[in-house]
CSV table of C-alpha atoms in Angstrom, one decimal:
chain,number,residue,atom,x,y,z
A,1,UNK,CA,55.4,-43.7,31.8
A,2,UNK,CA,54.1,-40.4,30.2
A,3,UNK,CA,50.4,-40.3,28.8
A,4,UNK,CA,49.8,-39.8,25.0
A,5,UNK,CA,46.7,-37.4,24.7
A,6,UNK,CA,44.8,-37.4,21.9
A,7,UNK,CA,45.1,-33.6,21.8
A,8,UNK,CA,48.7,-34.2,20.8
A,9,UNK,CA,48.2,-36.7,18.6
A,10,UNK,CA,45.9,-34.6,16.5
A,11,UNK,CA,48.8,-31.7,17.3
A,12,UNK,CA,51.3,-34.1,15.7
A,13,UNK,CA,48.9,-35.1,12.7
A,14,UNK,CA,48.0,-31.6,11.9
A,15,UNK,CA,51.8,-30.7,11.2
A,16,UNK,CA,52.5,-33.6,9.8
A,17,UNK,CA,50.1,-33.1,7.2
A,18,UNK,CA,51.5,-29.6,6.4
A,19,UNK,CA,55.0,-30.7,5.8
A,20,UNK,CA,56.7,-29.7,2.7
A,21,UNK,CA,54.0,-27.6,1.9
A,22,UNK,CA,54.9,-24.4,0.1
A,23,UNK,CA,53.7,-21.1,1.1
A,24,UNK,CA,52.0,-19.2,-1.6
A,25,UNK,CA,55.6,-17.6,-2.5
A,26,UNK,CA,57.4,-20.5,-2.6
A,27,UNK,CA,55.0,-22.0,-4.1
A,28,UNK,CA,54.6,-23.3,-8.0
A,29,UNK,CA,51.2,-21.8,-8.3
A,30,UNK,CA,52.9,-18.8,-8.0
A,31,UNK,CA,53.8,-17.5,-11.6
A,32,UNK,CA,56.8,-15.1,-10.1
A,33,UNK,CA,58.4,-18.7,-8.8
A,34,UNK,CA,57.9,-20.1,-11.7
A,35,UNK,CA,59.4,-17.6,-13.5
A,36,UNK,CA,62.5,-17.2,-11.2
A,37,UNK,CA,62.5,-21.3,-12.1
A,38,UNK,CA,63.0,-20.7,-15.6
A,39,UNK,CA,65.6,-17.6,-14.9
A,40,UNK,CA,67.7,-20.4,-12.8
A,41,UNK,CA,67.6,-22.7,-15.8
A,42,UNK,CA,68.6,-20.4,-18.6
A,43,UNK,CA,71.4,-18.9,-16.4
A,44,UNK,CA,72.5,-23.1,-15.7
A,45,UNK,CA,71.8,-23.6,-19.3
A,46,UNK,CA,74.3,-20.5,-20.8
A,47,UNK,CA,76.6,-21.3,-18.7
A,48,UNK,CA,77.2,-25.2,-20.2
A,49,UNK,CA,77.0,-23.7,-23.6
A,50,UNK,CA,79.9,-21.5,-22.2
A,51,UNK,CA,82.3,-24.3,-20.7
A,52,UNK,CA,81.7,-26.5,-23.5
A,53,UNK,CA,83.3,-23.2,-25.5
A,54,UNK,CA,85.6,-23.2,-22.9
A,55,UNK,CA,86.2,-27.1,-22.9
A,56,UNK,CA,85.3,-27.2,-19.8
A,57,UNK,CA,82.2,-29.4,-20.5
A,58,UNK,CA,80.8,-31.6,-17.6
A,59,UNK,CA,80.2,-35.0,-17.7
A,60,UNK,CA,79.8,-36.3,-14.3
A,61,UNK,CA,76.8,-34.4,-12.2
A,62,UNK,CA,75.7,-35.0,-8.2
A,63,UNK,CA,74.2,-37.9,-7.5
A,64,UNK,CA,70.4,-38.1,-5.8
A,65,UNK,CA,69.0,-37.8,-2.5
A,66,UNK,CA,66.8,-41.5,-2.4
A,67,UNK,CA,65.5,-40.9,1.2
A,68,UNK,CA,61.9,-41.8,0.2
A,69,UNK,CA,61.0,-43.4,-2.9
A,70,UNK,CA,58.6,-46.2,-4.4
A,71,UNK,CA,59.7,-49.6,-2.9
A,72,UNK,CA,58.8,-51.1,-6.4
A,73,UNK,CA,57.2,-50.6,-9.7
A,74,UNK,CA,53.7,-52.4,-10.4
A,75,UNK,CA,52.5,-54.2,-13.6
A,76,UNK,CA,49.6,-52.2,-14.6
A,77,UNK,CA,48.0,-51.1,-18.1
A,78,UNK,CA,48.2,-47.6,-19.2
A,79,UNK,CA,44.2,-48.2,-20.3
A,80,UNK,CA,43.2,-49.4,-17.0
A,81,UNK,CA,44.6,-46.3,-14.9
A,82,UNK,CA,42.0,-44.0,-13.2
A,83,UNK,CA,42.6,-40.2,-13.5
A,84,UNK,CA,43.8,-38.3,-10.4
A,85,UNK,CA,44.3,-34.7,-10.0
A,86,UNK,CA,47.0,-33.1,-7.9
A,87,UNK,CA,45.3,-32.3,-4.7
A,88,UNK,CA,44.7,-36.1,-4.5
A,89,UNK,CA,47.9,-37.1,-4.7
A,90,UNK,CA,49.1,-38.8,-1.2
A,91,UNK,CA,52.2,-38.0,0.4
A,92,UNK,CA,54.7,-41.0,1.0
A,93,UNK,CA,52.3,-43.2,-1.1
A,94,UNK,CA,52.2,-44.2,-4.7
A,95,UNK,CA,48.6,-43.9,-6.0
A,96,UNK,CA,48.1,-47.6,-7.3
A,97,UNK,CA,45.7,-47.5,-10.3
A,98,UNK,CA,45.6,-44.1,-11.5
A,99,UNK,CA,47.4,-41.4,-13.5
A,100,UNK,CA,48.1,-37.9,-13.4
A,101,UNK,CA,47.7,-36.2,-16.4
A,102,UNK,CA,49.0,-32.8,-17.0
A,103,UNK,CA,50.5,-30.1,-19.1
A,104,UNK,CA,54.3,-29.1,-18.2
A,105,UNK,CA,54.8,-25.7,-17.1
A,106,UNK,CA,58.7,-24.5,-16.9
A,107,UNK,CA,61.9,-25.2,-18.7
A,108,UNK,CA,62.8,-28.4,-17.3
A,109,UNK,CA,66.2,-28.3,-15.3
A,110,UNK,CA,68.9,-31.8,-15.4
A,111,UNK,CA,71.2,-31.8,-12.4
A,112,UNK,CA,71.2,-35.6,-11.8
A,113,UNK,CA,67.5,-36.3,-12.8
A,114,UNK,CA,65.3,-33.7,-14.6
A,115,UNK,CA,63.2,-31.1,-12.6
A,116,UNK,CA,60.0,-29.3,-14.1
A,117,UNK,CA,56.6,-28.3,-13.2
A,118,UNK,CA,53.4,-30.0,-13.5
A,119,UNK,CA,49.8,-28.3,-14.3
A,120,UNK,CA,47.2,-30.5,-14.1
A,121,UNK,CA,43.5,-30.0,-15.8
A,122,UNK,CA,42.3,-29.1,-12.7
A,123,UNK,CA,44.7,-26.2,-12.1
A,124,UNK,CA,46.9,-27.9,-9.7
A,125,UNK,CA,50.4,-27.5,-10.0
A,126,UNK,CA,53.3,-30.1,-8.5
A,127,UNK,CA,57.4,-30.3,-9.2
A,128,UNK,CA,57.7,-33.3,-11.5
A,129,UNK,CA,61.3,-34.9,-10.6
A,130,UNK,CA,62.3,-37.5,-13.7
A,131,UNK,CA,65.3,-40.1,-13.5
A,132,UNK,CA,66.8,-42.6,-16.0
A,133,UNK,CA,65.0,-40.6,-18.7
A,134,UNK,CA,68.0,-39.7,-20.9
A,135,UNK,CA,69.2,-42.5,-23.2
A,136,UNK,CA,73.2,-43.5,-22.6
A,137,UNK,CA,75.7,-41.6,-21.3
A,138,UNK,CA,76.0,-37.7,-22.4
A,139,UNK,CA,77.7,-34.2,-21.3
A,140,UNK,CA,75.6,-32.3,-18.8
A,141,UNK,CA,74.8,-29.7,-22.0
A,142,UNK,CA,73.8,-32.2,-24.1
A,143,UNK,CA,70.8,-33.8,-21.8
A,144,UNK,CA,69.8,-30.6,-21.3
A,145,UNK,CA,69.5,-30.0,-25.3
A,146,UNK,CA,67.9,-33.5,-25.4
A,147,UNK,CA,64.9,-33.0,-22.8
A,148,UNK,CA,64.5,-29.2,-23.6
A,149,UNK,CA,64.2,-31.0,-27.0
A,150,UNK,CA,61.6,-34.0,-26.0
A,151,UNK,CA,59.7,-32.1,-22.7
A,152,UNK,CA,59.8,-28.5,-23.3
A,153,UNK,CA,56.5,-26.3,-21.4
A,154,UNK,CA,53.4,-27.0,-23.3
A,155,UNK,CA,54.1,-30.9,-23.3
A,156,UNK,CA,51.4,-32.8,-22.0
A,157,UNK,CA,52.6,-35.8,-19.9
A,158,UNK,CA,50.9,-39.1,-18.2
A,159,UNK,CA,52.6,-40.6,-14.7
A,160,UNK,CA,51.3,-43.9,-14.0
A,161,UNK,CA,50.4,-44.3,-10.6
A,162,UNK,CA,52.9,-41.4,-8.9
A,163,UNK,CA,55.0,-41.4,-5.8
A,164,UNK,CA,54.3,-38.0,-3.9
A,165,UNK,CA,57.6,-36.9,-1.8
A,166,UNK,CA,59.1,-33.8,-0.1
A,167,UNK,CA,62.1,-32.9,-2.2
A,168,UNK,CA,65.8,-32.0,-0.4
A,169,UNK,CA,64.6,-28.1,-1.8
A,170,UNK,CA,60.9,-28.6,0.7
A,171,UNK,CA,58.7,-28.9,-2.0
A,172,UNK,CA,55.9,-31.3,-2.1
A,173,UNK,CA,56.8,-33.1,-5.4
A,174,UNK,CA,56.3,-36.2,-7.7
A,175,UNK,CA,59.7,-38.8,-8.2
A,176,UNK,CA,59.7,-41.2,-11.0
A,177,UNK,CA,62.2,-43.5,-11.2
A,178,UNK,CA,61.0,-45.7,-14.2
A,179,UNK,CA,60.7,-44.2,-17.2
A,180,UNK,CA,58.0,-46.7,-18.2
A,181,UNK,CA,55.7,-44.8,-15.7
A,182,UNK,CA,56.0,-42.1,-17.9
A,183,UNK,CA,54.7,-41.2,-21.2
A,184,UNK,CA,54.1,-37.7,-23.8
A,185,UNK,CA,50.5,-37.7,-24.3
A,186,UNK,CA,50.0,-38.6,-27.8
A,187,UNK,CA,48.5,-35.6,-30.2
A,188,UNK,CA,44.7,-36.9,-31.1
């Protein structure tokens, strides 16, 4: 039998606790990323309008990677949620009892679910990953026209108690499944 030393243990912990961390250029606090982000988008976003013109519209789209997700969804009251910034957020946990608030920051992008960009009041920024959000089936162009419509950058949003994961693309990101956890801050 081979000895554990806690030298490698803390070895192990130490990268463990960097993974899916984004370097400052793939990062989302950088604004260059974020703008290459919204590039991406419009390109994706012309190009429906064109096949539809074409009538080549799509209808079917990829289906998800669900290799770590929330086991269930909790009863809990909007009211009684704490606040949480991003850098609290836990990885591979859902933060029972609190909510991130936050301002979206990019165009947001539908392959399967929706994909945008969190900023929260603190400054923190985290990809926001959104599924079951679009009502009935539609074309690929049309859920784009609907969310651009409904979450479009400068829309402040509240997840109840998030799920932190490490996207298929490596980035450190929140997954919301239910839409119920999710709400458009309303205007006061």
């Amino acid at each position: 039998m081979v000895p554990i030393y806690q030298e490698h243990v803390d070895i192990i912990k130490d990268r463990i606790s960097g993974w899916g961390a984004s370097s400052f250029f793939s990062s989302p606090q950088n604004p260059i990323f974020l703008m290459r982000f919204d590039m991406q988008t419009e390109r994706a976003y012309e190009e429906m309008k064109t096949r539809k013109a074409e009538g080549k519209e799509q209808f079917e789209i990829q289906n998800s990677t669900v290799l770590a997700t929330k086991t269930s969804s909790s009863t809990f009251q909007w009211q009684n949620l704490s606040p949480i910034d991003v850098k609290d957020l836990k990885l591979f946990q859902s933060c029972k009892g609190n909510v991130l608030t936050g301002t979206l920051i990019s165009i947001p992008s539908v392959i399967k679910g929706i994909t945008t960009f969190l900023k929260d009041d603190d400054g923190g920024v985290i990809q926001i990953a959104l599924y079951n959000y679009v009502p009935g089936k539609m074309s690929r162009l049309n859920e784009t026209e609907y969310v651009r419509k409904h979450l479009s950058k400068g829309t402040r949003v509240l997840i109840a108690e998030p799920f932190t994961k490490i996207f298929v693309d490596g980035n450190r990101g929140v997954r919301i499944d239910d839409p119920r956890e999710f709400r458009i801050e309303a205007d006061s």
